[in-house]
Amino acid sequence: MVKNRHIWTLLEEYLALFPAVGIIGPRQVGKTTLVKNINLNKERIYLDLEKASDRAKLNDAELFLKAHVDKTIILDEIQMMPELFTELRSLIDEKREAGRFIILGSASPELIRSSADSLAGRIGYLELTPFHIAEIEEENLDQLWIRGGFPLSFLANSERASQLWRENFIKTYIERDLGLLGLNTDPYLVERFWRMLAHAQGGLLVSENFAKALGISRPSVNKYLEFLKGSFMVRLLHPYFPNVKKRLVASPKVYIRDSGILHSLAGIGTYEDLINQLLVGHSWEGFVIEQICNALGKRYEYYFYRTHQGAECDLILVNSGQVKFAIEIKNTLSPKVGKGFRISLEDTQAEKGILIYRGKESYPLEKNILVMGLWEFIQTLKPNNPPNN
């Protein structure tokens, strides 16, 4: 499935354009597999910066990299040696040639901004997400929802194997990976916080509530959240503020990005377990939002809309300052339009209202409101060229 990954075509284009290409995304999402399968015009050298032996080769980075100036150098887990960014800048400025360096990282540019700024104008970043709806067959949609999109979870040969992989991923992430990314704190607190976020899926983020429950300060909660967000585990969806004279909700909504990780954090193992949980509606909502964001990428800005008077819309898609779609997400086969959604359409002046439900058939429900399945909505909007996430 490597060549089906949504950034494959863009990666080839970036390698022909930028001296350095950065591929970011969570651990175990397939970054290394992707770059090892890409066709390059010259010999490659792969260095895993988590290995002491590979880091040792870069003790004199300038000497090593200049000795291989005619090759593409792949630096995996770049956050282990962020000091390399300054060296790469100098080498690129001496010989500005496309495709010289491929940088892989499990931390977003925000977490390594102080170093990444060194390559401004010299690097193009792409985000590799877990598998999403535009990369799978329609009949596997429920499997994607239950297991999530991490390749070893989604492709596991049984539900039990998928569940065991996710449980171990969470354990390793908390006990090891966050520390490597720079969050040195009590793993038990981070685990409690992450599980609390899972049960708060789709709710408004109120840091004070988490701080009180965990017995820590609000700045500590925000610090944990930034690391989870920066390492692609959590998405914050911010409210949309049109020019209307209404009291609007100001807090963002919080989501565990991968539905499989969400289910494991909440102790849900199978589809039968999920449909009997109160979390099921919020799980479906978060899954739909993540699939839309990942499949459509930067072509839209993403928000939700809510007023204190009761108007509410789960997802707003904005392009060039105009609300193109106001989306309500329903975990049902018989969706109905609520008053709050109608008001949201008026307030935001959305071009079209969409109710995304669990079914497949599409049909008009009211004037300017269309019922659609998630698969068809994505296929309708998905462009021919993959999005830059």
Short mmCIF file of C-alpha atoms in Angstrom, two decimals:
data_model
loop_
_atom_site.label_atom_id
_atom_site.label_comp_id
_atom_site.label_asym_id
_atom_site.label_seq_id
_atom_site.Cartn_x
_atom_site.Cartn_y
_atom_site.Cartn_z
CA MET A 1 0.00 0.00 0.00
CA VAL A 2 3.06 2.27 0.02
CA LYS A 3 2.31 3.92 -3.33
CA ASN A 4 -1.28 4.50 -2.25
CA ARG A 5 -0.15 6.85 0.50
CA HIS A 6 -1.63 10.28 -0.06
CA ILE A 7 1.67 12.16 -0.07
CA TRP A 8 3.43 9.88 -2.57
CA THR A 9 3.01 12.17 -5.61
CA LEU A 10 3.73 15.31 -3.61
CA LEU A 11 6.85 13.74 -2.16
CA GLU A 12 8.20 13.13 -5.65
CA GLU A 13 7.39 16.76 -6.57
CA TYR A 14 9.01 18.12 -3.40
CA LEU A 15 12.18 16.09 -3.99
CA ALA A 16 12.48 17.68 -7.41
CA LEU A 17 12.00 21.17 -5.95
CA PHE A 18 13.44 21.54 -2.43
CA PRO A 19 17.03 20.91 -1.27
CA ALA A 20 15.56 19.36 1.90
CA VAL A 21 12.23 17.60 2.34
CA GLY A 22 10.83 17.00 5.80
CA ILE A 23 8.32 14.21 6.41
CA ILE A 24 6.67 14.52 9.79
CA GLY A 25 4.10 12.36 11.52
CA PRO A 26 3.65 10.11 14.53
CA ARG A 27 5.86 7.11 15.18
CA GLN A 28 4.97 3.85 13.43
CA VAL A 29 2.98 5.64 10.73
CA GLY A 30 5.19 4.43 7.86
CA LYS A 31 7.62 7.32 7.22
CA THR A 32 10.69 5.10 6.96
CA THR A 33 8.94 2.55 4.73
CA LEU A 34 7.77 5.36 2.46
CA VAL A 35 11.21 6.89 1.86
CA LYS A 36 12.87 3.49 1.41
CA ASN A 37 10.43 2.81 -1.45
CA ILE A 38 10.67 6.17 -3.21
CA ASN A 39 12.70 6.27 -6.43
CA LEU A 40 15.65 8.65 -6.22
CA ASN A 41 17.90 9.88 -9.00
CA LYS A 42 21.03 9.23 -6.97
CA GLU A 43 22.43 6.94 -4.31
CA ARG A 44 20.99 7.28 -0.82
CA ILE A 45 22.44 7.03 2.67
CA TYR A 46 20.04 6.24 5.50
CA LEU A 47 20.88 7.20 9.09
CA ASP A 48 18.65 6.30 12.04
CA LEU A 49 19.46 8.92 14.66
CA GLU A 50 18.04 6.76 17.42
CA LYS A 51 20.99 4.42 16.89
CA ALA A 52 24.18 5.41 18.70
CA SER A 53 26.27 4.03 15.84
CA ASP A 54 24.58 6.29 13.30
CA ARG A 55 24.79 9.32 15.60
CA ALA A 56 28.51 8.62 15.99
CA LYS A 57 28.96 9.01 12.23
CA LEU A 58 27.82 12.61 12.65
CA ASN A 59 30.19 13.56 15.46
CA ASP A 60 31.84 15.66 12.76
CA ALA A 61 28.70 16.27 10.76
CA GLU A 62 30.29 18.65 8.28
CA LEU A 63 33.03 16.17 7.39
CA PHE A 64 30.62 13.25 6.97
CA LEU A 65 27.99 15.12 4.98
CA LYS A 66 30.52 16.78 2.65
CA ALA A 67 32.01 13.36 1.93
CA HIS A 68 28.62 12.32 0.54
CA VAL A 69 27.63 15.53 -1.22
CA ASP A 70 26.57 13.61 -4.34
CA LYS A 71 24.08 11.42 -2.46
CA THR A 72 20.65 11.89 -0.89
CA ILE A 73 21.06 11.77 2.88
CA ILE A 74 18.06 10.46 4.83
CA LEU A 75 18.05 11.50 8.49
CA ASP A 76 15.44 9.55 10.47
CA GLU A 77 14.14 10.88 13.82
CA ILE A 78 15.80 14.27 13.33
CA GLN A 79 14.52 15.49 16.71
CA MET A 80 17.27 13.35 18.29
CA MET A 81 19.90 15.72 16.85
CA PRO A 82 18.23 19.08 16.23
CA GLU A 83 21.64 20.76 16.11
CA LEU A 84 22.00 19.32 12.60
CA PHE A 85 19.63 21.92 11.18
CA THR A 86 22.28 24.64 11.32
CA GLU A 87 24.81 22.39 9.58
CA LEU A 88 22.31 21.48 6.87
CA ARG A 89 21.60 25.14 6.20
CA SER A 90 25.28 25.84 5.52
CA LEU A 91 25.65 22.83 3.25
CA ILE A 92 22.52 23.70 1.29
CA ASP A 93 23.66 27.29 0.83
CA GLU A 94 26.99 26.05 -0.52
CA LYS A 95 25.24 23.76 -3.03
CA ARG A 96 21.57 24.45 -3.57
CA GLU A 97 20.42 21.29 -5.30
CA ALA A 98 17.03 19.60 -5.07
CA GLY A 99 16.69 16.35 -3.15
CA ARG A 100 19.90 16.54 -1.12
CA PHE A 101 18.32 15.73 2.25
CA ILE A 102 15.23 13.89 3.45
CA ILE A 103 14.42 14.52 7.10
CA LEU A 104 12.01 12.33 9.05
CA GLY A 105 10.63 13.40 12.41
CA SER A 106 8.06 12.32 14.98
CA ALA A 107 7.62 15.85 16.25
CA SER A 108 5.87 18.66 14.43
CA PRO A 109 7.78 21.78 13.34
CA GLU A 110 6.27 23.56 16.36
CA LEU A 111 8.16 21.27 18.74
CA ILE A 112 11.45 21.78 16.93
CA ARG A 113 10.80 25.32 15.68
CA SER A 114 13.95 26.83 17.17
CA SER A 115 16.01 24.48 15.01
CA ALA A 116 13.69 24.17 12.03
CA ASP A 117 13.76 27.94 11.50
CA SER A 118 17.34 27.48 10.34
CA LEU A 119 16.05 25.86 7.14
CA ALA A 120 13.40 28.43 6.30
CA GLY A 121 13.09 28.70 2.52
CA ARG A 122 15.18 25.57 2.03
CA ILE A 123 12.82 22.84 3.16
CA GLY A 124 9.33 21.66 2.26
CA TYR A 125 7.34 19.82 4.94
CA LEU A 126 4.82 17.04 4.37
CA GLU A 127 2.76 15.30 7.05
CA LEU A 128 2.25 11.56 6.78
CA THR A 129 -0.85 10.62 8.73
CA PRO A 130 -2.11 7.14 9.61
CA PHE A 131 -4.14 5.53 6.83
CA HIS A 132 -7.26 7.54 6.06
CA ILE A 133 -10.41 7.06 4.05
CA ALA A 134 -8.90 8.19 0.74
CA GLU A 135 -6.29 5.42 0.99
CA ILE A 136 -8.51 2.39 1.68
CA GLU A 137 -11.38 0.47 0.09
CA GLU A 138 -14.91 1.46 1.04
CA GLU A 139 -15.69 -1.94 2.55
CA ASN A 140 -12.90 -1.39 5.10
CA LEU A 141 -14.39 1.81 6.52
CA ASP A 142 -15.67 0.25 9.75
CA GLN A 143 -12.35 -1.51 10.24
CA LEU A 144 -10.59 1.84 9.89
CA TRP A 145 -12.94 3.36 12.47
CA ILE A 146 -12.48 0.58 15.02
CA ARG A 147 -8.76 -0.09 14.58
CA GLY A 148 -7.57 3.35 13.55
CA GLY A 149 -5.13 4.03 10.74
CA PHE A 150 -1.73 3.07 12.11
CA PRO A 151 -0.54 0.48 9.56
CA LEU A 152 0.33 -2.30 12.02
CA SER A 153 -3.02 -1.87 13.75
CA PHE A 154 -5.19 -1.49 10.65
CA LEU A 155 -3.50 -4.38 8.78
CA ALA A 156 -3.28 -6.75 11.77
CA ASN A 157 -4.55 -10.28 11.09
CA SER A 158 -7.08 -10.16 13.94
CA GLU A 159 -8.92 -7.77 16.21
CA ARG A 160 -6.92 -9.12 19.14
CA ALA A 161 -3.60 -8.50 17.39
CA SER A 162 -4.67 -4.97 16.50
CA GLN A 163 -5.71 -4.29 20.07
CA LEU A 164 -2.45 -5.64 21.51
CA TRP A 165 -0.41 -3.51 19.11
CA ARG A 166 -2.27 -0.34 20.12
CA GLU A 167 -1.95 -1.08 23.84
CA ASN A 168 1.80 -1.51 23.49
CA PHE A 169 2.08 1.57 21.31
CA ILE A 170 0.41 3.65 24.04
CA LYS A 171 2.66 2.18 26.73
CA THR A 172 5.85 2.82 24.72
CA TYR A 173 4.72 6.29 23.72
CA ILE A 174 4.10 7.31 27.33
CA GLU A 175 7.11 5.62 28.92
CA ARG A 176 9.68 6.33 26.22
CA ASP A 177 8.71 8.51 23.28
CA LEU A 178 7.44 11.57 25.14
CA GLY A 179 10.68 11.68 27.12
CA LEU A 180 12.71 11.53 23.91
CA LEU A 181 10.65 14.45 22.61
CA GLY A 182 11.52 16.46 25.71
CA LEU A 183 8.58 15.93 28.08
CA ASN A 184 10.27 14.75 31.25
CA THR A 185 7.49 14.13 33.73
CA ASP A 186 5.66 11.37 35.58
CA PRO A 187 4.43 8.83 32.97
CA TYR A 188 1.53 7.90 35.25
CA LEU A 189 0.20 11.48 35.15
CA VAL A 190 0.53 11.63 31.37
CA GLU A 191 -1.34 8.33 31.03
CA ARG A 192 -4.15 9.53 33.29
CA PHE A 193 -4.37 12.79 31.35
CA TRP A 194 -4.46 11.00 27.98
CA ARG A 195 -7.20 8.64 29.16
CA MET A 196 -9.17 11.59 30.53
CA LEU A 197 -8.90 13.26 27.11
CA ALA A 198 -10.27 10.09 25.52
CA HIS A 199 -13.38 10.22 27.70
CA ALA A 200 -13.69 13.95 26.95
CA GLN A 201 -13.60 13.29 23.18
CA GLY A 202 -15.33 16.08 21.28
CA GLY A 203 -15.83 18.20 24.38
CA LEU A 204 -14.68 21.73 25.10
CA LEU A 205 -11.19 21.96 26.50
CA VAL A 206 -11.30 23.34 30.05
CA SER A 207 -7.74 23.08 31.39
CA GLU A 208 -8.78 23.94 34.94
CA ASN A 209 -10.94 20.81 35.16
CA PHE A 210 -8.10 18.55 34.11
CA ALA A 211 -5.69 20.32 36.46
CA LYS A 212 -8.03 19.84 39.41
CA ALA A 213 -8.64 16.17 38.64
CA LEU A 214 -4.93 15.43 38.24
CA GLY A 215 -3.73 17.59 41.12
CA ILE A 216 -1.38 19.59 38.90
CA SER A 217 -1.20 23.17 37.68
CA ARG A 218 -2.99 24.52 34.63
CA PRO A 219 0.38 25.31 32.92
CA SER A 220 1.35 21.64 33.37
CA VAL A 221 -1.89 20.54 31.71
CA ASN A 222 -1.24 22.88 28.81
CA LYS A 223 2.32 21.57 28.53
CA TYR A 224 1.12 17.95 28.35
CA LEU A 225 -1.44 18.98 25.76
CA GLU A 226 1.12 20.75 23.59
CA PHE A 227 3.31 17.66 23.48
CA LEU A 228 0.39 15.39 22.61
CA LYS A 229 -0.72 17.85 19.95
CA GLY A 230 2.81 18.38 18.62
CA SER A 231 3.41 14.65 18.32
CA PHE A 232 0.19 14.23 16.30
CA MET A 233 -1.84 12.43 18.97
CA VAL A 234 -4.37 15.19 19.69
CA ARG A 235 -6.25 17.67 17.52
CA LEU A 236 -7.64 20.95 18.82
CA LEU A 237 -10.56 22.22 16.75
CA HIS A 238 -11.03 25.94 17.26
CA PRO A 239 -14.34 27.84 17.12
CA TYR A 240 -15.33 29.84 14.07
CA PHE A 241 -16.04 33.52 14.68
CA PRO A 242 -18.19 35.08 11.97
CA ASN A 243 -19.12 38.71 12.22
CA VAL A 244 -22.32 38.18 14.18
CA LYS A 245 -23.48 39.82 17.39
CA LYS A 246 -23.86 36.65 19.42
CA ARG A 247 -22.11 35.23 22.46
CA LEU A 248 -19.87 32.57 21.02
CA VAL A 249 -18.05 29.71 22.72
CA ALA A 250 -14.33 30.58 22.83
CA SER A 251 -12.74 27.30 23.99
CA PRO A 252 -11.46 24.75 21.45
CA LYS A 253 -12.79 21.21 21.23
CA VAL A 254 -10.33 18.38 21.83
CA TYR A 255 -10.08 15.07 19.96
CA ILE A 256 -7.79 12.04 20.07
CA ARG A 257 -6.82 11.98 16.42
CA ASP A 258 -6.59 8.24 15.76
CA SER A 259 -9.83 6.41 16.52
CA GLY A 260 -8.05 3.14 17.28
CA ILE A 261 -5.88 4.82 19.90
CA LEU A 262 -9.01 6.49 21.30
CA HIS A 263 -10.74 3.14 21.67
CA SER A 264 -7.76 1.53 23.38
CA LEU A 265 -7.43 4.45 25.80
CA ALA A 266 -11.13 4.06 26.63
CA GLY A 267 -10.88 0.28 27.05
CA ILE A 268 -12.92 -0.53 23.93
CA GLY A 269 -11.75 -3.56 21.98
CA THR A 270 -14.37 -4.47 19.38
CA TYR A 271 -17.17 -2.98 17.31
CA GLU A 272 -19.69 -4.67 19.60
CA ASP A 273 -18.04 -3.02 22.61
CA LEU A 274 -18.10 0.37 20.92
CA ILE A 275 -21.76 0.48 19.87
CA ASN A 276 -22.81 -0.18 23.47
CA GLN A 277 -20.70 2.66 24.88
CA LEU A 278 -21.76 6.25 25.52
CA LEU A 279 -18.56 7.24 23.73
CA VAL A 280 -19.78 5.88 20.38
CA GLY A 281 -21.28 9.16 19.14
CA HIS A 282 -18.20 11.19 20.04
CA SER A 283 -15.98 8.50 18.55
CA TRP A 284 -17.84 8.68 15.22
CA GLU A 285 -17.74 12.48 15.30
CA GLY A 286 -13.98 12.55 15.89
CA PHE A 287 -13.39 9.88 13.26
CA VAL A 288 -15.35 11.81 10.62
CA ILE A 289 -13.56 15.08 11.43
CA GLU A 290 -10.14 13.44 11.27
CA GLN A 291 -10.89 11.69 7.99
CA ILE A 292 -12.06 14.95 6.40
CA CYS A 293 -9.06 16.92 7.68
CA ASN A 294 -6.56 14.28 6.56
CA ALA A 295 -8.12 13.59 3.16
CA LEU A 296 -8.69 17.23 2.18
CA GLY A 297 -5.63 18.71 3.89
CA LYS A 298 -4.78 22.37 3.60
CA ARG A 299 -7.37 23.15 0.96
CA TYR A 300 -9.66 24.19 3.79
CA GLU A 301 -9.47 25.65 7.25
CA TYR A 302 -11.37 23.66 9.87
CA TYR A 303 -13.50 24.95 12.75
CA PHE A 304 -16.63 24.23 14.74
CA TYR A 305 -19.42 26.69 15.52
CA ARG A 306 -21.33 27.09 18.77
CA THR A 307 -23.17 29.92 20.48
CA HIS A 308 -24.36 30.20 24.05
CA GLN A 309 -27.89 30.42 22.67
CA GLY A 310 -27.72 26.84 21.37
CA ALA A 311 -26.70 27.11 17.71
CA GLU A 312 -24.13 24.41 16.96
CA CYS A 313 -22.31 22.87 14.03
CA ASP A 314 -19.72 20.10 14.35
CA LEU A 315 -17.41 21.13 11.51
CA ILE A 316 -16.99 24.23 9.37
CA LEU A 317 -14.92 24.11 6.17
CA VAL A 318 -13.59 27.51 5.13
CA ASN A 319 -11.84 28.43 1.90
CA SER A 320 -10.67 31.96 1.04
CA GLY A 321 -12.62 33.38 3.96
CA GLN A 322 -15.92 31.81 2.86
CA VAL A 323 -17.69 28.98 4.65
CA LYS A 324 -18.10 26.35 1.97
CA PHE A 325 -19.64 23.62 4.12
CA ALA A 326 -21.28 23.50 7.51
CA ILE A 327 -21.30 19.86 8.63
CA GLU A 328 -23.38 18.09 11.25
CA ILE A 329 -22.23 14.57 12.14
CA LYS A 330 -24.82 11.98 13.16
CA ASN A 331 -24.23 8.44 14.40
CA THR A 332 -27.53 7.25 12.99
CA LEU A 333 -29.15 5.89 9.84
CA SER A 334 -32.08 8.35 10.11
CA PRO A 335 -30.61 11.84 10.47
CA LYS A 336 -32.76 14.86 11.24
CA VAL A 337 -32.00 18.55 11.11
CA GLY A 338 -32.08 20.39 14.41
CA LYS A 339 -32.91 24.05 14.96
CA GLY A 340 -29.35 24.76 16.12
CA PHE A 341 -27.90 23.56 12.83
CA ARG A 342 -30.28 25.71 10.79
CA ILE A 343 -29.27 28.76 12.82
CA SER A 344 -25.60 27.88 12.29
CA LEU A 345 -26.15 27.87 8.53
CA GLU A 346 -27.66 31.33 8.71
CA ASP A 347 -25.01 32.72 11.07
CA THR A 348 -22.05 31.42 9.09
CA GLN A 349 -23.64 32.02 5.66
CA ALA A 350 -22.45 28.58 4.62
CA GLU A 351 -22.81 27.74 0.93
CA LYS A 352 -24.15 24.28 1.77
CA GLY A 353 -25.17 22.29 4.81
CA ILE A 354 -24.17 18.61 5.03
CA LEU A 355 -25.42 15.93 7.42
CA ILE A 356 -22.88 13.11 7.48
CA TYR A 357 -24.45 9.92 8.81
CA ARG A 358 -23.68 6.20 9.08
CA GLY A 359 -25.44 5.29 5.84
CA LYS A 360 -24.27 5.40 2.23
CA GLU A 361 -27.18 6.90 0.28
CA SER A 362 -27.13 10.64 -0.44
CA TYR A 363 -30.31 12.69 -0.67
CA PRO A 364 -31.56 16.26 -0.10
CA LEU A 365 -33.22 16.75 3.26
CA GLU A 366 -34.15 20.42 3.13
CA LYS A 367 -33.32 23.39 0.98
CA ASN A 368 -29.51 23.70 0.88
CA ILE A 369 -29.07 20.71 3.24
CA LEU A 370 -27.85 17.38 1.91
CA VAL A 371 -27.51 14.04 3.69
CA MET A 372 -24.34 12.17 2.71
CA GLY A 373 -22.27 9.19 3.79
CA LEU A 374 -18.69 9.92 4.81
CA TRP A 375 -17.22 7.94 1.92
CA GLU A 376 -19.18 9.81 -0.76
CA PHE A 377 -18.53 13.20 0.82
CA ILE A 378 -14.77 12.58 0.73
CA GLN A 379 -14.87 11.19 -2.82
CA THR A 380 -16.91 14.18 -4.00
CA LEU A 381 -14.41 16.72 -2.66
CA LYS A 382 -11.19 14.75 -3.02
CA PRO A 383 -9.07 16.40 -5.73
CA ASN A 384 -7.02 14.52 -8.30
CA ASN A 385 -3.79 15.61 -6.65
CA PRO A 386 -3.09 14.53 -3.08
CA PRO A 387 -3.35 17.28 -0.45
CA ASN A 388 -0.37 18.74 1.40
CA ASN A 389 -1.26 17.99 5.00
#
